[in-house]
Amino acid sequence: GDSVTQMEGPVTLSEEAFLTINCTYTATGYPSLFWYVQYPGEGLQLLLKATKADDKGSNKGFEATYRKETTSFHLEKGSVQVSDSAVYFCALARYSSASKIIFGSGTRLSIRP
Amino acid sequence: EAQVTQNPRYLITVTGKKLTVTCSQNMNHEYMSWYRQDPGLGLRQIYYSMNVEVTDKGDVPEGYKVSRKEKRNFPLILESPSPNQTSLYFCASSWAGTSGSIEQYFGPGTRLTVT
């Protein structure tokens, strides 16, 4: 079945450092891919998404490119801020079953001032 | 404002005492889901609904019930809670557009502790 694997955390970086959080998926066909962010004490917010191969999702300085050949959707940001400290979830879903989103285990990111 | 609401936000209860967590959405979405979040496991789907009176099991349905009598509401019922159901629960509603786009909105979460 479909699955998502993302790098384990916690990840600790200094402010203005470059961020990469790896995400790979297992699925047939062309699922949609997502990154969600969960700030402390809050629910999940959609950060960005991509619906087909080579699409790049971007939001708030974060980017991720849908790579079919490597089945990856790595999250990147050029210069992180303390306010980016949160848990990040990679996820996939199929249009045919939009009510089911499959999540990775989450990566906790902490940014030092 | 488009939103998914859940109540209560926090709940401490004892083993075996039936409880219901309510979920409501104001976006007229057909799809609704319940997830539980546990450390190291991410979010796992409990139940989902594709429309009124249409529900199905997700990955971890044991010990839970749901109903979908109205489009906007999707309550989660624990008939006899046990300590292993201590978790953070999220309700979500979703929409699949004609262009292949999927949107999913999450509620703020309900932290349940069963002693």
PDB file of C-alpha atoms in Angstrom:
ATOM      1  CA  GLY A   1       0.000   0.000   0.000  1.00  0.00           C
ATOM      2  CA  ASP A   2       0.871   3.658  -0.106  1.00  0.00           C
ATOM      3  CA  SER A   3       3.324   4.973   2.471  1.00  0.00           C
ATOM      4  CA  VAL A   4       5.421   8.007   3.331  1.00  0.00           C
ATOM      5  CA  THR A   5       8.852   8.011   4.969  1.00  0.00           C
ATOM      6  CA  GLN A   6      10.465  11.156   6.277  1.00  0.00           C
ATOM      7  CA  MET A   7      13.678  11.841   8.097  1.00  0.00           C
ATOM      8  CA  GLU A   8      13.580  11.417  11.817  1.00  0.00           C
ATOM      9  CA  GLY A   9      14.099  14.355  14.058  1.00  0.00           C
ATOM     10  CA  PRO A  10      14.620  16.300  15.975  1.00  0.00           C
ATOM     11  CA  VAL A  11      16.457  18.639  13.658  1.00  0.00           C
ATOM     12  CA  THR A  12      18.163  21.589  15.326  1.00  0.00           C
ATOM     13  CA  LEU A  13      19.551  24.458  13.281  1.00  0.00           C
ATOM     14  CA  SER A  14      20.771  27.968  13.863  1.00  0.00           C
ATOM     15  CA  GLU A  15      18.796  30.899  12.543  1.00  0.00           C
ATOM     16  CA  GLU A  16      19.493  31.663   8.860  1.00  0.00           C
ATOM     17  CA  ALA A  17      20.747  28.131   8.186  1.00  0.00           C
ATOM     18  CA  PHE A  18      19.634  26.150   5.146  1.00  0.00           C
ATOM     19  CA  LEU A  19      16.973  23.534   5.813  1.00  0.00           C
ATOM     20  CA  THR A  20      16.269  20.233   4.123  1.00  0.00           C
ATOM     21  CA  ILE A  21      13.803  17.688   5.443  1.00  0.00           C
ATOM     22  CA  ASN A  22      13.781  14.531   3.356  1.00  0.00           C
ATOM     23  CA  CYS A  23      10.578  12.785   2.329  1.00  0.00           C
ATOM     24  CA  THR A  24      10.131   9.756   0.103  1.00  0.00           C
ATOM     25  CA  TYR A  25       6.961   7.956  -0.785  1.00  0.00           C
ATOM     26  CA  THR A  26       5.781   4.591  -2.035  1.00  0.00           C
ATOM     27  CA  ALA A  27       2.754   4.651  -4.272  1.00  0.00           C
ATOM     28  CA  THR A  28       1.629   3.628  -7.710  1.00  0.00           C
ATOM     29  CA  GLY A  29       0.541   6.228 -10.181  1.00  0.00           C
ATOM     30  CA  TYR A  30       0.582   9.926  -9.392  1.00  0.00           C
ATOM     31  CA  PRO A  31      -0.666  10.822  -5.937  1.00  0.00           C
ATOM     32  CA  SER A  32      -0.769  14.409  -4.722  1.00  0.00           C
ATOM     33  CA  LEU A  33       1.967  15.301  -2.239  1.00  0.00           C
ATOM     34  CA  PHE A  34       1.783  17.685   0.702  1.00  0.00           C
ATOM     35  CA  TRP A  35       3.757  19.242   3.484  1.00  0.00           C
ATOM     36  CA  TYR A  36       1.851  20.159   6.635  1.00  0.00           C
ATOM     37  CA  VAL A  37       3.173  22.138   9.582  1.00  0.00           C
ATOM     38  CA  GLN A  38       2.093  21.889  13.205  1.00  0.00           C
ATOM     39  CA  TYR A  39       3.122  24.733  15.493  1.00  0.00           C
ATOM     40  CA  PRO A  40       3.244  24.049  19.244  1.00  0.00           C
ATOM     41  CA  GLY A  41      -0.222  23.517  20.669  1.00  0.00           C
ATOM     42  CA  GLU A  42      -1.956  23.934  17.332  1.00  0.00           C
ATOM     43  CA  GLY A  43      -3.546  21.817  14.639  1.00  0.00           C
ATOM     44  CA  LEU A  44      -2.165  21.055  11.216  1.00  0.00           C
ATOM     45  CA  GLN A  45      -1.834  23.663   8.521  1.00  0.00           C
ATOM     46  CA  LEU A  46      -1.177  22.979   4.885  1.00  0.00           C
ATOM     47  CA  LEU A  47       2.221  24.435   4.036  1.00  0.00           C
ATOM     48  CA  LEU A  48       2.479  23.516   0.357  1.00  0.00           C
ATOM     49  CA  LYS A  49       1.449  20.882  -2.131  1.00  0.00           C
ATOM     50  CA  ALA A  50       2.136  19.476  -5.594  1.00  0.00           C
ATOM     51  CA  THR A  51      -0.230  17.468  -7.724  1.00  0.00           C
ATOM     52  CA  LYS A  52       1.951  16.118 -10.534  1.00  0.00           C
ATOM     53  CA  ALA A  53       5.517  15.230 -11.381  1.00  0.00           C
ATOM     54  CA  ASP A  54       7.986  18.150 -11.536  1.00  0.00           C
ATOM     55  CA  ASP A  55       5.505  20.498  -9.856  1.00  0.00           C
ATOM     56  CA  LYS A  56       7.087  22.766  -7.277  1.00  0.00           C
ATOM     57  CA  GLY A  57       5.034  23.791  -4.278  1.00  0.00           C
ATOM     58  CA  SER A  58       6.097  26.897  -2.387  1.00  0.00           C
ATOM     59  CA  ASN A  59       4.900  28.972   0.538  1.00  0.00           C
ATOM     60  CA  LYS A  60       6.465  31.205   3.212  1.00  0.00           C
ATOM     61  CA  GLY A  61       9.935  30.640   1.741  1.00  0.00           C
ATOM     62  CA  PHE A  62       9.584  26.848   1.815  1.00  0.00           C
ATOM     63  CA  GLU A  63       9.781  24.811  -1.383  1.00  0.00           C
ATOM     64  CA  ALA A  64       9.382  21.176  -2.401  1.00  0.00           C
ATOM     65  CA  THR A  65       9.539  19.586  -5.839  1.00  0.00           C
ATOM     66  CA  TYR A  66       7.602  16.459  -6.835  1.00  0.00           C
ATOM     67  CA  ARG A  67      10.265  14.063  -8.146  1.00  0.00           C
ATOM     68  CA  LYS A  68       8.697  11.007  -9.709  1.00  0.00           C
ATOM     69  CA  GLU A  69      12.013   9.419 -10.658  1.00  0.00           C
ATOM     70  CA  THR A  70      13.235   9.386  -7.065  1.00  0.00           C
ATOM     71  CA  THR A  71       9.753   9.249  -5.451  1.00  0.00           C
ATOM     72  CA  SER A  72      10.728  12.190  -3.277  1.00  0.00           C
ATOM     73  CA  PHE A  73       9.269  15.478  -2.082  1.00  0.00           C
ATOM     74  CA  HIS A  74      12.000  17.058   0.043  1.00  0.00           C
ATOM     75  CA  LEU A  75      11.208  20.261   1.927  1.00  0.00           C
ATOM     76  CA  GLU A  76      13.742  23.100   1.685  1.00  0.00           C
ATOM     77  CA  LYS A  77      14.146  26.627   2.955  1.00  0.00           C
ATOM     78  CA  GLY A  78      17.097  28.868   2.301  1.00  0.00           C
ATOM     79  CA  SER A  79      17.193  30.741   5.607  1.00  0.00           C
ATOM     80  CA  VAL A  80      15.203  29.505   8.584  1.00  0.00           C
ATOM     81  CA  GLN A  81      13.839  31.664  11.381  1.00  0.00           C
ATOM     82  CA  VAL A  82      13.059  30.914  15.012  1.00  0.00           C
ATOM     83  CA  SER A  83       9.375  31.134  14.088  1.00  0.00           C
ATOM     84  CA  ASP A  84       9.805  28.094  11.806  1.00  0.00           C
ATOM     85  CA  SER A  85      10.208  25.861  14.844  1.00  0.00           C
ATOM     86  CA  ALA A  86       7.435  23.281  14.492  1.00  0.00           C
ATOM     87  CA  VAL A  87       6.707  19.705  13.494  1.00  0.00           C
ATOM     88  CA  TYR A  88       6.588  19.087   9.745  1.00  0.00           C
ATOM     89  CA  PHE A  89       4.635  16.252   8.151  1.00  0.00           C
ATOM     90  CA  CYS A  90       4.996  14.942   4.641  1.00  0.00           C
ATOM     91  CA  ALA A  91       1.834  13.356   3.249  1.00  0.00           C
ATOM     92  CA  LEU A  92       0.212  11.947   0.142  1.00  0.00           C
ATOM     93  CA  ALA A  93      -3.327  11.512  -1.091  1.00  0.00           C
ATOM     94  CA  ARG A  94      -5.099  10.194  -4.126  1.00  0.00           C
ATOM     95  CA  TYR A  95      -7.763  12.133  -5.919  1.00  0.00           C
ATOM     96  CA  SER A  96      -9.897   8.995  -6.031  1.00  0.00           C
ATOM     97  CA  SER A  97      -9.893   8.799  -2.220  1.00  0.00           C
ATOM     98  CA  ALA A  98      -9.567  12.403  -1.146  1.00  0.00           C
ATOM     99  CA  SER A  99     -10.785  11.633   2.351  1.00  0.00           C
ATOM    100  CA  LYS A 100      -7.674   9.573   3.089  1.00  0.00           C
ATOM    101  CA  ILE A 101      -4.337  11.298   3.542  1.00  0.00           C
ATOM    102  CA  ILE A 102      -1.336   9.182   4.482  1.00  0.00           C
ATOM    103  CA  PHE A 103       1.164  10.926   6.724  1.00  0.00           C
ATOM    104  CA  GLY A 104       4.794  10.426   7.522  1.00  0.00           C
ATOM    105  CA  SER A 105       5.807  10.249  11.170  1.00  0.00           C
ATOM    106  CA  GLY A 106       6.726  13.928  11.376  1.00  0.00           C
ATOM    107  CA  THR A 107       9.993  15.798  11.852  1.00  0.00           C
ATOM    108  CA  ARG A 108      10.426  18.180  14.751  1.00  0.00           C
ATOM    109  CA  LEU A 109      12.430  21.263  13.802  1.00  0.00           C
ATOM    110  CA  SER A 110      13.989  23.573  16.391  1.00  0.00           C
ATOM    111  CA  ILE A 111      15.714  26.804  15.382  1.00  0.00           C
ATOM    112  CA  ARG A 112      18.232  28.432  17.735  1.00  0.00           C
ATOM    113  CA  PRO A 113      18.456  32.238  17.750  1.00  0.00           C
TER     114      PRO A 113
ATOM    115  CA  GLU B   1     -14.291  31.969   7.690  1.00  0.00           C
ATOM    116  CA  ALA B   2     -13.746  28.377   6.551  1.00  0.00           C
ATOM    117  CA  GLN B   3     -13.118  26.222   9.563  1.00  0.00           C
ATOM    118  CA  VAL B   4     -13.379  22.859  11.259  1.00  0.00           C
ATOM    119  CA  THR B   5     -14.323  22.987  14.916  1.00  0.00           C
ATOM    120  CA  GLN B   6     -13.903  20.292  17.533  1.00  0.00           C
ATOM    121  CA  ASN B   7     -15.142  20.015  21.075  1.00  0.00           C
ATOM    122  CA  PRO B   8     -13.920  19.557  23.659  1.00  0.00           C
ATOM    123  CA  ARG B   9     -10.317  20.637  23.153  1.00  0.00           C
ATOM    124  CA  TYR B  10      -9.153  18.797  26.269  1.00  0.00           C
ATOM    125  CA  LEU B  11     -10.732  15.850  28.018  1.00  0.00           C
ATOM    126  CA  ILE B  12      -9.651  13.669  30.914  1.00  0.00           C
ATOM    127  CA  THR B  13     -11.832  10.666  31.581  1.00  0.00           C
ATOM    128  CA  VAL B  14     -11.766   7.232  33.168  1.00  0.00           C
ATOM    129  CA  THR B  15     -11.715   3.814  31.583  1.00  0.00           C
ATOM    130  CA  GLY B  16     -15.101   2.671  30.362  1.00  0.00           C
ATOM    131  CA  LYS B  17     -16.953   5.986  30.496  1.00  0.00           C
ATOM    132  CA  LYS B  18     -18.528   6.659  27.114  1.00  0.00           C
ATOM    133  CA  LEU B  19     -17.590   9.914  25.464  1.00  0.00           C
ATOM    134  CA  THR B  20     -18.220  11.811  22.250  1.00  0.00           C
ATOM    135  CA  VAL B  21     -15.969  14.301  20.510  1.00  0.00           C
ATOM    136  CA  THR B  22     -17.886  16.567  18.173  1.00  0.00           C
ATOM    137  CA  CYS B  23     -16.650  17.850  14.829  1.00  0.00           C
ATOM    138  CA  SER B  24     -18.311  20.375  12.570  1.00  0.00           C
ATOM    139  CA  GLN B  25     -17.301  22.027   9.295  1.00  0.00           C
ATOM    140  CA  ASN B  26     -18.804  25.031   7.524  1.00  0.00           C
ATOM    141  CA  MET B  27     -17.447  24.433   4.020  1.00  0.00           C
ATOM    142  CA  ASN B  28     -20.095  21.991   2.742  1.00  0.00           C
ATOM    143  CA  HIS B  29     -17.366  19.398   2.168  1.00  0.00           C
ATOM    144  CA  GLU B  30     -18.480  15.885   1.355  1.00  0.00           C
ATOM    145  CA  TYR B  31     -15.478  14.161   2.892  1.00  0.00           C
ATOM    146  CA  MET B  32     -14.703  14.109   6.599  1.00  0.00           C
ATOM    147  CA  SER B  33     -12.162  12.106   8.585  1.00  0.00           C
ATOM    148  CA  TRP B  34     -10.839  11.423  12.046  1.00  0.00           C
ATOM    149  CA  TYR B  35      -7.145  10.938  12.816  1.00  0.00           C
ATOM    150  CA  ARG B  36      -5.185  10.231  15.930  1.00  0.00           C
ATOM    151  CA  GLN B  37      -1.672  11.532  16.453  1.00  0.00           C
ATOM    152  CA  ASP B  38       0.815   9.626  18.557  1.00  0.00           C
ATOM    153  CA  PRO B  39       4.534  10.342  19.055  1.00  0.00           C
ATOM    154  CA  GLY B  40       6.671   8.703  16.390  1.00  0.00           C
ATOM    155  CA  LEU B  41       3.649   7.411  14.478  1.00  0.00           C
ATOM    156  CA  GLY B  42       2.445  10.539  12.728  1.00  0.00           C
ATOM    157  CA  LEU B  43      -1.275  10.737  12.054  1.00  0.00           C
ATOM    158  CA  ARG B  44      -3.284   7.598  11.502  1.00  0.00           C
ATOM    159  CA  GLN B  45      -6.779   7.588  10.124  1.00  0.00           C
ATOM    160  CA  ILE B  46      -9.515   6.170  12.354  1.00  0.00           C
ATOM    161  CA  TYR B  47     -12.657   6.543  10.232  1.00  0.00           C
ATOM    162  CA  TYR B  48     -13.723   8.530   7.233  1.00  0.00           C
ATOM    163  CA  SER B  49     -16.943   9.528   5.557  1.00  0.00           C
ATOM    164  CA  MET B  50     -17.551  10.227   1.891  1.00  0.00           C
ATOM    165  CA  ASN B  51     -21.019  11.654   2.390  1.00  0.00           C
ATOM    166  CA  VAL B  52     -24.068  11.618   4.658  1.00  0.00           C
ATOM    167  CA  GLU B  53     -24.726   8.096   5.949  1.00  0.00           C
ATOM    168  CA  VAL B  54     -21.567   6.792   4.214  1.00  0.00           C
ATOM    169  CA  THR B  55     -18.719   5.912   6.571  1.00  0.00           C
ATOM    170  CA  ASP B  56     -15.824   3.464   6.447  1.00  0.00           C
ATOM    171  CA  LYS B  57     -12.955   2.261   8.560  1.00  0.00           C
ATOM    172  CA  GLY B  58      -9.521   3.774   8.338  1.00  0.00           C
ATOM    173  CA  ASP B  59      -6.319   2.214   9.555  1.00  0.00           C
ATOM    174  CA  VAL B  60      -7.046   2.093  13.303  1.00  0.00           C
ATOM    175  CA  PRO B  61     -10.839   1.852  13.817  1.00  0.00           C
ATOM    176  CA  GLU B  62     -10.915  -0.525  16.796  1.00  0.00           C
ATOM    177  CA  GLY B  63     -12.648   0.978  19.820  1.00  0.00           C
ATOM    178  CA  TYR B  64     -14.222   3.870  17.900  1.00  0.00           C
ATOM    179  CA  LYS B  65     -17.546   4.620  16.251  1.00  0.00           C
ATOM    180  CA  VAL B  66     -18.677   7.466  14.037  1.00  0.00           C
ATOM    181  CA  SER B  67     -21.883   8.699  12.485  1.00  0.00           C
ATOM    182  CA  ARG B  68     -22.695  11.106   9.666  1.00  0.00           C
ATOM    183  CA  LYS B  69     -26.327  12.118   9.899  1.00  0.00           C
ATOM    184  CA  GLU B  70     -25.726  15.624   8.595  1.00  0.00           C
ATOM    185  CA  LYS B  71     -23.180  16.844   6.112  1.00  0.00           C
ATOM    186  CA  ARG B  72     -21.544  19.313   8.486  1.00  0.00           C
ATOM    187  CA  ASN B  73     -21.144  17.040  11.548  1.00  0.00           C
ATOM    188  CA  PHE B  74     -19.009  13.963  12.096  1.00  0.00           C
ATOM    189  CA  PRO B  75     -18.827  12.968  15.791  1.00  0.00           C
ATOM    190  CA  LEU B  76     -16.316  10.449  17.119  1.00  0.00           C
ATOM    191  CA  ILE B  77     -17.665   8.099  19.767  1.00  0.00           C
ATOM    192  CA  LEU B  78     -15.668   6.045  22.233  1.00  0.00           C
ATOM    193  CA  GLU B  79     -18.141   3.597  23.773  1.00  0.00           C
ATOM    194  CA  SER B  80     -15.723   2.240  26.373  1.00  0.00           C
ATOM    195  CA  PRO B  81     -12.480   4.217  26.373  1.00  0.00           C
ATOM    196  CA  SER B  82      -9.253   2.547  27.401  1.00  0.00           C
ATOM    197  CA  PRO B  83      -5.849   4.031  28.309  1.00  0.00           C
ATOM    198  CA  ASN B  84      -4.394   3.090  24.899  1.00  0.00           C
ATOM    199  CA  GLN B  85      -6.817   5.591  23.372  1.00  0.00           C
ATOM    200  CA  THR B  86      -5.020   8.420  25.122  1.00  0.00           C
ATOM    201  CA  SER B  87      -3.967  10.535  22.173  1.00  0.00           C
ATOM    202  CA  LEU B  88      -4.383  13.761  20.242  1.00  0.00           C
ATOM    203  CA  TYR B  89      -7.346  13.574  17.873  1.00  0.00           C
ATOM    204  CA  PHE B  90      -7.923  15.620  14.747  1.00  0.00           C
ATOM    205  CA  CYS B  91     -11.022  15.961  12.650  1.00  0.00           C
ATOM    206  CA  ALA B  92     -10.635  16.973   9.020  1.00  0.00           C
ATOM    207  CA  SER B  93     -12.853  17.844   6.110  1.00  0.00           C
ATOM    208  CA  SER B  94     -11.738  17.656   2.520  1.00  0.00           C
ATOM    209  CA  TRP B  95     -12.636  18.480  -1.022  1.00  0.00           C
ATOM    210  CA  ALA B  96     -11.469  17.131  -4.361  1.00  0.00           C
ATOM    211  CA  GLY B  97     -11.647  19.638  -7.197  1.00  0.00           C
ATOM    212  CA  THR B  98     -12.190  18.846 -10.850  1.00  0.00           C
ATOM    213  CA  SER B  99      -8.608  19.797 -11.683  1.00  0.00           C
ATOM    214  CA  GLY B 100      -7.243  17.001  -9.507  1.00  0.00           C
ATOM    215  CA  SER B 101      -6.587  19.298  -6.583  1.00  0.00           C
ATOM    216  CA  ILE B 102      -7.236  18.069  -3.058  1.00  0.00           C
ATOM    217  CA  GLU B 103      -7.797  20.390  -0.116  1.00  0.00           C
ATOM    218  CA  GLN B 104      -7.998  19.209   3.445  1.00  0.00           C
ATOM    219  CA  TYR B 105      -8.736  21.332   6.505  1.00  0.00           C
ATOM    220  CA  PHE B 106      -7.997  20.242  10.038  1.00  0.00           C
ATOM    221  CA  GLY B 107      -9.646  21.069  13.313  1.00  0.00           C
ATOM    222  CA  PRO B 108      -7.576  22.342  16.256  1.00  0.00           C
ATOM    223  CA  GLY B 109      -7.361  18.938  17.917  1.00  0.00           C
ATOM    224  CA  THR B 110      -8.734  17.261  21.034  1.00  0.00           C
ATOM    225  CA  ARG B 111      -6.298  16.009  23.606  1.00  0.00           C
ATOM    226  CA  LEU B 112      -7.821  12.985  25.318  1.00  0.00           C
ATOM    227  CA  THR B 113      -6.437  11.309  28.419  1.00  0.00           C
ATOM    228  CA  VAL B 114      -7.976   8.066  29.639  1.00  0.00           C
ATOM    229  CA  THR B 115      -6.936   6.968  33.124  1.00  0.00           C
TER     230      THR B 115
END
